């Protein structure tokens, strides 16, 4: 691996010359001088008018992603105005001002404003505009994501999946973040969210899909302060208060965020388990309710040393305390003997997360390229103390166990990236990465009934060396990207009280990726993609931490979990904004939760387990449409997946459907109405059989004087989202239902202070630690 790093460094040092990329932004005004509310910005090829880049006008401003130097045709289109065309040569960053002429005379009594679709679709990837859409009215960023096409939020709100893709990587402006960090971002500060189904080799090898969050544009010199207040009514009351401030003075930009969230926890799960070899049947229902006050603080600075050279520092801290007792009612029967058992778990859980990074970004004008370097440190603490009492057959609660558990992880990451434009259409990217993590899981269980104790200390270490290279280019109507990501990973884990290693693995893997897009004409294209990726277990799963559910049922982590290796092949046909995509995936060692019987402990244990294989296909149709003041996005996915394992009874696999429909109505007086419906049909996936459900929700919002935004939103009106599954494995027949606390009515208020106008910054930060999603 050291030779690979040396060769990559030598290659980086001998790169030749190339071209630059530049930023194009502008202001769009009407003839009367009023800022245009909404419109379309299209960058076209000057000879055949084929589409090169697209963005939207928002409140009179637009900003495009960096474009290669060259000649372009710019088109601005908006309902009620004549289309605007301008030829331009891009050889430096440009900001232009455009005046639109009215195409028809508008009546004085009423103004009709066209709605622009919040969801755009290009080459199988989705881009969702949050600002001034129905998504902007949600309480948290997780609530926003749960409404996006194909994105599924777990019942405990601790994980995300993309249908057909699994767990995605999450990035904030190209910097990897955890789910907790994502949820800490005020919705009011987000510009758009992209769901990238074809992530390139420069992303960490774990990504079959990437969720990329981009915040609002940087501002000109001045100060801006946004405050958002949300009251949310679920089973329990939830309150969210967030503030976001930004200050820019010449070369210095400062940003700070603070949030206080008072969360009302409500979690309910029911399990019906039968251990056939002993004729034991457990019918158990658990409910946990209580408060979870949460504090989140973030901030950073960006300093421009000189043109094209930046230094940045960012830090984030989040902490919360959960005080939610777990009440369990159950019936345990073994042959003719029946016990009615009530269990109570009382305790407090503290979680603290800190992450900070330092980065340096320089534009090398001599070779027309970019250099990025960065380091990042993260620390996660989780401390849980609990008292466990049981009541057998109404004889009264008796304290049976006292548990003290602590989990801590320290992670360090460093990276070096080099990017160069080779010609008008070609770009080469090279990079080196180093990652190190060490974790410690301590537990002290006192069993009062038997006067015994269990003390354990589990150590975990992981080192990862990685290098990648990627080339992106174009030839006539063909655009292509191919790359290789190489990793060498060492994982060790053991209990301190034991001499040998419980886990001792070294893995060297190559992850190739390739994408080819052929433009049939200006409106039709075909994309072919192949990717080999990895899904690693979260660090908390690779520990000895456990949770008491019932005297005969324990929820535990699995220190022996192996990574999942995926191979995916897909093809996408795009016609204008519509697309149809077919993908096939083969997974080795996929991870799912299941129940096993532990004979030594004489109890059943629910934990994540590696299954042998999963294969399947997904056929996805996506259709965003707009008509005057109405926009609609429809997504339909036909899937068939089969999970196999020799320990389980295979029930067969049948196709199932996912449907998503989102409607937005732009009404007079700056009012927006939104409605959505989505759901999944019944699924048989080999080992597992899962239930069907359909979700209905919507929102209405109004903006007053461009400063104050009021909104009411609602979700899961029919309270239909109960996640159920059945399976049989190792002689245990299981039926589980998780009752999701999704039904919600929320009232939000957002107000902006200060004076800043939108402007572009050429600073482009990058992720350093791409494995933060494993810390939770």
Coordinates of C-alpha atoms in Angstrom, one line a residue, residues 207-754:
X207 CA -21.5 4.9 -1.4
X208 CA -24.1 3.2 -3.7
X209 CA -26.0 6.5 -3.2
X210 CA -25.1 9.9 -1.9
X211 CA -27.3 12.6 -0.4
X212 CA -25.7 16.0 -1.0
X213 CA -27.0 19.0 1.0
X214 CA -26.1 22.4 -0.2
X215 CA -26.8 25.5 1.9
X216 CA -27.9 28.9 0.8
X217 CA -25.5 31.0 -1.3
X218 CA -22.7 32.9 0.4
X219 CA -23.4 36.5 0.9
X220 CA -21.8 39.9 0.2
X221 CA -20.3 41.9 3.0
X222 CA -22.7 42.3 5.8
X223 CA -24.6 40.4 8.5
X224 CA -27.6 38.1 8.4
X225 CA -29.5 36.3 11.2
X226 CA -32.3 33.8 10.7
X227 CA -34.4 32.4 13.5
X228 CA -36.9 29.5 13.2
X229 CA -39.5 28.4 15.7
X230 CA -41.5 25.2 15.3
X231 CA -44.1 23.5 17.5
X232 CA -44.8 19.9 16.5
X233 CA -47.5 17.7 17.8
X234 CA -47.0 14.0 17.6
X235 CA -47.8 11.5 20.3
X236 CA -45.8 13.9 22.5
X237 CA -45.1 17.6 22.1
X238 CA -41.9 18.6 20.3
X239 CA -40.3 22.0 20.1
X240 CA -37.5 23.2 17.8
X241 CA -35.7 26.5 18.1
X242 CA -32.8 27.2 15.7
X243 CA -30.7 30.2 14.8
X244 CA -28.3 30.8 12.0
X245 CA -25.9 33.7 11.6
X246 CA -23.4 34.7 9.0
X247 CA -21.0 37.6 8.8
X248 CA -18.7 38.6 5.9
X249 CA -16.0 41.2 5.9
X250 CA -13.8 41.3 2.9
X251 CA -11.8 38.1 2.9
X252 CA -13.3 36.7 6.1
X253 CA -16.6 34.7 6.3
X254 CA -17.9 33.6 9.7
X255 CA -20.9 31.3 10.3
X256 CA -22.6 30.0 13.4
X257 CA -25.6 27.8 14.2
X258 CA -27.3 27.1 17.5
X259 CA -30.3 24.8 18.1
X260 CA -32.3 23.8 21.1
X261 CA -34.7 21.0 20.5
X262 CA -37.1 19.6 23.1
X263 CA -38.0 16.2 21.7
X264 CA -40.9 14.1 23.1
X265 CA -39.8 10.4 22.6
X266 CA -42.5 7.8 21.8
X267 CA -41.3 4.4 20.7
X268 CA -43.4 1.3 20.6
X269 CA -42.5 -2.2 19.4
X270 CA -44.2 -5.6 19.6
X271 CA -42.6 -9.0 19.1
X272 CA -44.3 -12.4 18.8
X273 CA -41.5 -15.1 19.0
X274 CA -41.7 -18.8 19.0
X275 CA -38.7 -21.1 19.9
X276 CA -39.9 -24.3 18.3
X277 CA -37.4 -26.7 19.8
X278 CA -38.5 -25.9 23.3
X279 CA -42.1 -24.9 22.6
X280 CA -41.6 -21.4 24.1
X281 CA -43.8 -18.6 22.9
X282 CA -43.1 -14.9 23.9
X283 CA -45.7 -12.2 23.2
X284 CA -44.1 -8.9 24.2
X285 CA -45.0 -5.2 23.7
X286 CA -42.7 -2.4 24.8
X287 CA -43.3 1.4 25.0
X288 CA -40.8 4.1 25.7
X289 CA -41.8 7.7 26.3
X290 CA -40.0 10.7 27.8
X291 CA -38.1 13.9 27.1
X292 CA -34.9 14.3 25.1
X293 CA -33.6 17.9 25.4
X294 CA -30.9 18.5 22.7
X295 CA -28.3 21.2 22.2
X296 CA -26.5 21.7 18.9
X297 CA -23.7 24.2 18.3
X298 CA -21.8 24.7 15.1
X299 CA -19.5 27.3 13.6
X300 CA -16.6 28.0 11.3
X301 CA -14.6 30.5 9.4
X302 CA -13.3 30.8 5.9
X303 CA -10.4 33.1 5.2
X304 CA -9.2 34.0 1.7
X305 CA -5.4 34.2 1.8
X306 CA -5.3 35.4 -1.7
X307 CA -7.2 34.8 -5.0
X308 CA -8.0 31.1 -5.3
X309 CA -6.4 30.2 -1.9
X310 CA -8.5 29.5 1.2
X311 CA -8.1 28.3 4.7
X312 CA -11.1 27.1 6.7
X313 CA -11.9 25.8 10.2
X314 CA -15.2 24.1 11.2
X315 CA -16.4 22.6 14.5
X316 CA -19.7 21.0 15.6
X317 CA -20.9 19.9 19.0
X318 CA -24.1 18.2 19.8
X319 CA -25.3 16.8 23.1
X320 CA -28.6 15.3 24.4
X321 CA -30.0 13.5 27.4
X322 CA -32.7 10.9 27.1
X323 CA -34.9 10.2 30.1
X324 CA -37.5 7.7 28.6
X325 CA -38.4 4.7 30.7
X326 CA -39.2 1.5 28.9
X327 CA -42.3 -0.4 30.0
X328 CA -42.8 -3.9 28.7
X329 CA -45.8 -6.2 29.0
X330 CA -45.5 -9.8 28.0
X331 CA -46.7 -13.3 28.2
X332 CA -44.1 -16.1 28.3
X333 CA -45.4 -19.6 27.8
X334 CA -43.4 -22.9 27.9
X335 CA -45.5 -25.9 27.2
X336 CA -48.2 -25.7 29.9
X337 CA -46.5 -23.1 32.1
X338 CA -47.5 -19.4 31.5
X339 CA -45.9 -16.3 33.1
X340 CA -47.3 -12.7 32.8
X341 CA -44.3 -10.4 33.2
X342 CA -44.2 -6.6 33.5
X343 CA -40.7 -5.1 33.1
X344 CA -39.6 -1.5 33.8
X345 CA -36.2 0.0 32.7
X346 CA -35.5 3.3 34.3
X347 CA -32.4 5.2 33.4
X348 CA -30.7 8.1 31.6
X349 CA -28.6 8.1 28.4
X350 CA -26.1 10.8 27.6
X351 CA -24.8 11.3 24.1
X352 CA -22.1 13.8 23.1
X353 CA -20.6 14.2 19.6
X354 CA -17.8 16.6 18.6
X355 CA -16.1 17.0 15.3
X356 CA -13.7 19.6 14.0
X357 CA -11.7 19.9 10.7
X358 CA -9.1 22.2 9.2
X359 CA -8.7 22.4 5.4
X360 CA -6.6 24.2 2.9
X361 CA -7.7 24.8 -0.7
X362 CA -5.5 26.3 -3.4
X363 CA -6.0 27.1 -7.1
X364 CA -2.8 26.4 -8.9
X365 CA -2.8 28.9 -11.7
X366 CA 0.4 27.7 -13.3
X367 CA -1.1 24.3 -14.1
X368 CA -4.8 25.4 -14.0
X369 CA -5.6 22.8 -11.2
X370 CA -6.7 22.6 -7.6
X371 CA -5.1 21.2 -4.5
X372 CA -6.9 20.3 -1.3
X373 CA -5.6 19.1 2.1
X374 CA -7.4 18.5 5.3
X375 CA -7.5 16.8 8.7
X376 CA -10.4 16.0 10.9
X377 CA -10.9 14.7 14.5
X378 CA -14.2 13.4 15.9
X379 CA -15.2 12.1 19.3
X380 CA -18.4 10.3 20.3
X381 CA -19.5 9.4 23.8
X382 CA -22.5 7.4 24.9
X383 CA -23.2 6.7 28.5
X384 CA -26.2 4.6 29.7
X385 CA -27.1 3.8 33.3
X386 CA -30.3 1.9 34.0
X387 CA -32.2 0.0 36.7
X388 CA -34.2 -3.0 35.6
X389 CA -37.2 -4.3 37.6
X390 CA -39.5 -7.2 36.8
X391 CA -43.0 -8.1 38.1
X392 CA -43.9 -11.8 37.7
X393 CA -47.6 -12.6 37.7
X394 CA -48.6 -9.4 39.6
X395 CA -46.4 -10.1 42.6
X396 CA -44.9 -6.6 42.5
X397 CA -41.9 -5.0 40.9
X398 CA -38.5 -6.3 42.1
X399 CA -35.2 -4.7 41.2
X400 CA -33.2 -7.4 39.4
X401 CA -30.4 -5.7 37.6
X402 CA -28.3 -2.5 37.6
X403 CA -26.4 -1.7 34.4
X404 CA -23.7 0.8 33.6
X405 CA -22.6 1.0 30.0
X406 CA -20.2 3.4 28.3
X407 CA -19.1 3.6 24.7
X408 CA -16.4 6.0 23.3
X409 CA -14.8 6.4 19.9
X410 CA -12.0 8.6 18.7
X411 CA -11.6 9.0 14.9
X412 CA -8.9 10.8 12.9
X413 CA -8.9 11.4 9.2
X414 CA -6.5 13.1 6.7
X415 CA -6.7 13.5 2.9
X416 CA -4.9 15.0 0.0
X417 CA -6.7 15.7 -3.3
X418 CA -5.6 17.0 -6.7
X419 CA -7.9 18.0 -9.5
X420 CA -7.0 19.1 -13.0
X421 CA -8.8 19.9 -16.2
X422 CA -7.0 18.2 -19.0
X423 CA -8.9 19.8 -21.9
X424 CA -12.2 21.4 -22.6
X425 CA -14.1 18.2 -21.6
X426 CA -11.6 16.2 -19.6
X427 CA -10.9 16.3 -15.8
X428 CA -8.5 14.1 -13.8
X429 CA -8.9 13.6 -10.0
X430 CA -6.4 11.9 -7.8
X431 CA -6.5 11.5 -4.0
X432 CA -4.9 9.8 -0.9
X433 CA -6.7 9.2 2.4
X434 CA -5.9 7.9 5.8
X435 CA -8.4 6.9 8.5
X436 CA -7.9 5.7 12.0
X437 CA -10.5 4.9 14.7
X438 CA -10.3 3.4 18.2
X439 CA -13.3 2.5 20.3
X440 CA -13.8 1.3 23.8
X441 CA -17.0 -0.3 25.1
X442 CA -17.3 -0.8 28.9
X443 CA -20.2 -2.6 30.7
X444 CA -20.9 -3.5 34.3
X445 CA -24.0 -5.6 34.9
X446 CA -25.0 -6.4 38.5
X447 CA -27.5 -9.3 38.7
X448 CA -29.1 -8.8 42.1
X449 CA -31.2 -11.9 42.2
X450 CA -28.2 -14.2 41.8
X451 CA -25.6 -11.9 43.4
X452 CA -23.4 -12.2 40.3
X453 CA -21.7 -9.6 38.2
X454 CA -20.6 -9.2 34.6
X455 CA -17.8 -6.7 33.8
X456 CA -16.5 -6.4 30.3
X457 CA -14.2 -4.0 28.4
X458 CA -14.1 -4.3 24.6
X459 CA -11.4 -2.6 22.5
X460 CA -11.8 -1.9 18.8
X461 CA -9.2 -0.6 16.3
X462 CA -9.5 0.2 12.6
X463 CA -7.0 1.6 10.1
X464 CA -7.8 2.4 6.5
X465 CA -5.4 3.5 3.7
X466 CA -7.1 4.5 0.5
X467 CA -6.2 6.0 -2.9
X468 CA -8.3 6.8 -5.9
X469 CA -8.0 8.0 -9.4
X470 CA -10.8 9.2 -11.7
X471 CA -11.0 10.6 -15.2
X472 CA -14.1 12.4 -16.6
X473 CA -14.2 13.3 -20.3
X474 CA -16.4 13.7 -23.4
X475 CA -16.2 12.9 -27.0
X476 CA -18.9 14.2 -29.4
X477 CA -22.1 13.0 -27.9
X478 CA -20.5 10.7 -25.3
X479 CA -19.7 11.7 -21.7
X480 CA -17.8 9.2 -19.6
X481 CA -16.3 8.8 -16.2
X482 CA -14.2 5.9 -14.9
X483 CA -12.2 5.5 -11.8
X484 CA -10.7 3.1 -9.3
X485 CA -10.8 3.3 -5.5
X486 CA -8.2 1.1 -3.6
X487 CA -8.4 0.3 0.1
X488 CA -6.4 -1.6 2.6
X489 CA -8.2 -2.0 5.9
X490 CA -7.1 -3.6 9.2
X491 CA -9.7 -4.3 11.9
X492 CA -9.0 -5.7 15.4
X493 CA -11.3 -6.2 18.3
X494 CA -11.0 -8.0 21.6
X495 CA -12.1 -8.2 25.2
X496 CA -9.4 -6.9 27.6
X497 CA -10.0 -9.8 29.9
X498 CA -9.2 -12.3 27.2
X499 CA -5.8 -12.9 25.6
X500 CA -6.7 -13.6 21.9
X501 CA -8.3 -11.3 19.3
X502 CA -12.1 -11.8 18.8
X503 CA -11.8 -10.0 15.5
X504 CA -8.6 -9.8 13.5
X505 CA -9.1 -9.1 9.8
X506 CA -7.1 -7.4 7.0
X507 CA -8.8 -6.7 3.7
X508 CA -7.4 -5.3 0.4
X509 CA -10.1 -4.4 -2.1
X510 CA -10.3 -2.6 -5.4
X511 CA -13.6 -0.8 -6.1
X512 CA -14.0 0.1 -9.8
X513 CA -16.6 2.5 -11.1
X514 CA -17.6 3.6 -14.6
X515 CA -20.4 5.7 -16.1
X516 CA -21.1 6.4 -19.8
X517 CA -23.8 8.8 -21.0
X518 CA -24.7 9.0 -24.7
X519 CA -26.8 12.0 -25.8
X520 CA -29.1 10.8 -28.6
X521 CA -30.1 14.4 -29.1
X522 CA -30.8 17.6 -27.0
X523 CA -33.7 15.9 -25.2
X524 CA -32.8 12.2 -24.9
X525 CA -29.8 10.4 -23.4
X526 CA -28.8 6.9 -22.2
X527 CA -26.6 6.3 -19.1
X528 CA -24.8 3.0 -18.3
X529 CA -23.3 2.6 -14.9
X530 CA -21.3 0.0 -13.0
X531 CA -20.0 0.2 -9.4
X532 CA -18.5 -2.0 -6.8
X533 CA -19.1 -0.6 -3.3
X534 CA -18.9 -1.6 0.4
X535 CA -21.2 -1.1 3.4
X536 CA -19.3 -1.2 6.7
X537 CA -21.0 -1.9 10.1
X538 CA -21.4 1.1 12.4
X539 CA -18.9 1.3 15.2
X540 CA -21.6 0.9 17.8
X541 CA -22.6 -2.5 16.2
X542 CA -18.9 -3.6 16.5
X543 CA -19.1 -3.5 20.3
X544 CA -20.6 -5.3 23.3
X545 CA -23.3 -2.7 24.1
X546 CA -26.8 -4.3 24.8
X547 CA -30.3 -3.2 25.8
X548 CA -32.7 -5.0 28.1
X549 CA -36.1 -5.7 26.6
X550 CA -37.4 -8.7 28.5
X551 CA -35.9 -11.4 30.9
X552 CA -36.0 -13.7 27.9
X553 CA -35.2 -11.2 25.1
X554 CA -32.1 -8.9 24.8
X555 CA -31.2 -6.5 22.1
X556 CA -27.4 -6.7 21.5
X557 CA -24.7 -5.5 19.1
X558 CA -22.6 -7.8 17.1
X559 CA -18.8 -7.5 17.2
X560 CA -18.4 -10.1 14.5
X561 CA -20.2 -8.2 11.7
X562 CA -18.5 -8.3 8.3
X563 CA -18.8 -5.6 5.7
X564 CA -21.2 -6.0 2.8
X565 CA -19.8 -6.0 -0.7
X566 CA -22.2 -4.8 -3.5
X567 CA -21.9 -5.1 -7.3
X568 CA -24.4 -3.0 -9.2
X569 CA -25.1 -2.6 -12.9
X570 CA -27.7 -0.1 -14.1
X571 CA -29.0 1.6 -17.3
X572 CA -31.0 4.9 -17.4
X573 CA -33.0 6.4 -20.3
X574 CA -33.7 10.1 -20.0
X575 CA -36.2 12.1 -22.0
X576 CA -36.3 15.8 -21.1
X577 CA -37.1 15.7 -17.3
X578 CA -38.5 12.1 -17.4
X579 CA -36.4 9.0 -16.8
X580 CA -36.7 5.2 -16.6
X581 CA -33.9 3.3 -14.8
X582 CA -33.2 -0.4 -14.5
X583 CA -30.6 -1.7 -12.0
X584 CA -29.4 -5.1 -10.8
X585 CA -27.5 -5.6 -7.6
X586 CA -25.7 -8.6 -6.0
X587 CA -24.8 -8.3 -2.3
X588 CA -22.5 -10.5 -0.3
X589 CA -23.0 -10.6 3.5
X590 CA -25.9 -8.1 3.7
X591 CA -26.9 -7.1 7.2
X592 CA -30.4 -7.3 8.7
X593 CA -31.8 -7.7 12.2
X594 CA -32.9 -11.1 13.4
X595 CA -33.4 -13.1 16.6
X596 CA -31.2 -16.0 17.7
X597 CA -31.3 -18.2 20.7
X598 CA -28.3 -18.0 23.1
X599 CA -28.2 -21.3 24.9
X600 CA -25.4 -20.2 27.4
X601 CA -27.6 -17.2 28.5
X602 CA -30.9 -19.1 28.1
X603 CA -32.4 -16.2 26.2
X604 CA -33.2 -14.9 22.7
X605 CA -31.0 -12.2 21.4
X606 CA -32.1 -9.7 18.7
X607 CA -29.1 -8.3 16.9
X608 CA -27.8 -7.3 13.4
X609 CA -26.6 -10.4 11.5
X610 CA -24.8 -11.1 8.2
X611 CA -26.9 -13.0 5.8
X612 CA -25.3 -15.0 3.0
X613 CA -26.5 -13.1 -0.2
X614 CA -29.1 -10.7 -1.6
X615 CA -29.9 -10.3 -5.3
X616 CA -32.5 -8.1 -6.9
X617 CA -33.6 -5.6 -9.5
X618 CA -35.3 -2.2 -9.4
X619 CA -37.2 -0.5 -12.3
X620 CA -37.6 3.2 -11.5
X621 CA -39.8 5.7 -13.4
X622 CA -39.5 9.4 -12.5
X623 CA -41.6 12.1 -13.9
X624 CA -41.5 15.8 -12.7
X625 CA -44.1 18.0 -14.5
X626 CA -45.1 21.6 -14.3
X627 CA -48.2 23.5 -15.6
X628 CA -48.7 27.1 -14.7
X629 CA -49.2 27.3 -10.9
X630 CA -49.2 23.5 -10.4
X631 CA -46.2 21.1 -10.3
X632 CA -46.2 17.4 -9.7
X633 CA -43.5 14.8 -9.3
X634 CA -44.3 11.1 -9.6
X635 CA -42.0 8.2 -8.9
X636 CA -42.8 4.5 -9.4
X637 CA -40.4 1.7 -8.5
X638 CA -41.0 -1.9 -9.3
X639 CA -38.6 -4.1 -7.2
X640 CA -37.8 -7.7 -6.6
X641 CA -35.2 -8.6 -4.0
X642 CA -34.3 -12.0 -2.6
X643 CA -32.3 -12.5 0.7
X644 CA -30.8 -16.0 1.1
X645 CA -29.4 -17.7 4.2
X646 CA -29.0 -21.4 5.0
X647 CA -30.1 -20.8 8.6
X648 CA -33.5 -19.4 7.5
X649 CA -36.7 -20.6 5.8
X650 CA -36.8 -19.0 2.4
X651 CA -40.4 -17.9 1.6
X652 CA -39.8 -16.9 -2.0
X653 CA -39.6 -13.5 -3.5
X654 CA -42.4 -11.5 -5.3
X655 CA -42.2 -8.1 -7.0
X656 CA -43.5 -5.1 -5.0
X657 CA -44.2 -1.4 -5.8
X658 CA -43.1 1.9 -4.3
X659 CA -45.2 4.9 -5.3
X660 CA -44.5 8.6 -4.7
X661 CA -46.5 11.7 -5.8
X662 CA -45.8 15.2 -4.7
X663 CA -48.0 18.2 -5.7
X664 CA -47.3 21.9 -5.2
X665 CA -49.7 24.7 -5.9
X666 CA -48.4 28.3 -6.2
X667 CA -51.3 30.5 -5.0
X668 CA -51.7 34.3 -5.0
X669 CA -50.3 36.5 -2.2
X670 CA -47.1 34.5 -1.8
X671 CA -48.9 31.3 -0.6
X672 CA -47.8 27.8 -1.4
X673 CA -50.0 24.6 -0.9
X674 CA -48.5 21.2 -1.0
X675 CA -49.8 17.6 -0.9
X676 CA -48.0 14.3 -1.1
X677 CA -48.7 10.6 -0.9
X678 CA -46.3 7.7 -0.9
X679 CA -46.3 4.0 0.0
X680 CA -45.0 0.5 -0.4
X681 CA -46.9 -2.6 -1.3
X682 CA -46.6 -6.0 0.6
X683 CA -43.1 -7.4 0.1
X684 CA -41.7 -11.0 0.1
X685 CA -37.9 -10.9 0.0
X686 CA -36.8 -14.4 0.5
X687 CA -36.1 -14.6 4.3
X688 CA -38.4 -11.6 5.2
X689 CA -42.0 -10.8 4.5
X690 CA -43.0 -7.2 5.2
X691 CA -46.3 -5.4 5.3
X692 CA -47.8 -2.6 3.1
X693 CA -48.5 1.0 4.1
X694 CA -49.5 4.3 2.5
X695 CA -48.7 7.8 3.9
X696 CA -50.6 11.1 3.2
X697 CA -49.5 14.6 4.2
X698 CA -49.1 18.2 3.1
X699 CA -48.4 21.8 4.1
X700 CA -49.5 25.4 3.5
X701 CA -47.2 28.4 3.9
X702 CA -47.3 32.1 3.4
X703 CA -44.4 34.7 3.1
X704 CA -45.0 38.2 4.4
X705 CA -42.8 41.1 3.2
X706 CA -40.1 38.6 2.2
X707 CA -39.0 38.4 5.8
X708 CA -41.6 36.4 7.8
X709 CA -42.7 32.9 6.7
X710 CA -45.6 31.2 8.4
X711 CA -46.5 27.5 7.8
X712 CA -48.6 24.6 8.9
X713 CA -47.6 21.1 7.9
X714 CA -49.1 17.7 8.5
X715 CA -47.8 14.1 8.0
X716 CA -49.2 10.6 8.1
X717 CA -52.8 11.8 8.6
X718 CA -54.1 8.2 8.7
X719 CA -51.4 7.0 11.2
X720 CA -50.7 4.1 8.8
X721 CA -46.9 3.8 9.1
X722 CA -46.5 0.6 11.2
X723 CA -43.5 -1.4 10.0
X724 CA -44.1 -5.2 10.3
X725 CA -42.0 -8.2 9.2
X726 CA -42.1 -11.9 9.7
X727 CA -39.3 -14.5 9.3
X728 CA -38.1 -17.9 10.5
X729 CA -34.5 -18.4 11.3
X730 CA -32.6 -21.0 13.5
X731 CA -35.9 -22.6 14.6
X732 CA -37.3 -19.2 15.8
X733 CA -40.5 -17.9 14.1
X734 CA -40.7 -14.2 14.5
X735 CA -43.3 -11.5 13.9
X736 CA -42.3 -7.9 14.7
X737 CA -44.1 -4.6 14.4
X738 CA -42.6 -1.2 15.0
X739 CA -45.2 1.6 15.5
X740 CA -43.7 4.7 14.0
X741 CA -44.4 8.1 15.7
X742 CA -44.9 9.9 12.3
X743 CA -48.3 11.4 12.5
X744 CA -47.6 15.1 13.0
X745 CA -49.1 18.5 12.9
X746 CA -46.5 21.3 13.0
X747 CA -46.6 25.1 13.1
X748 CA -43.5 27.0 12.1
X749 CA -42.3 30.6 12.1
X750 CA -39.2 31.9 10.4
X751 CA -37.8 35.4 10.4
X752 CA -34.7 36.9 8.8
X753 CA -32.8 39.9 10.1
X754 CA -29.9 41.9 8.7

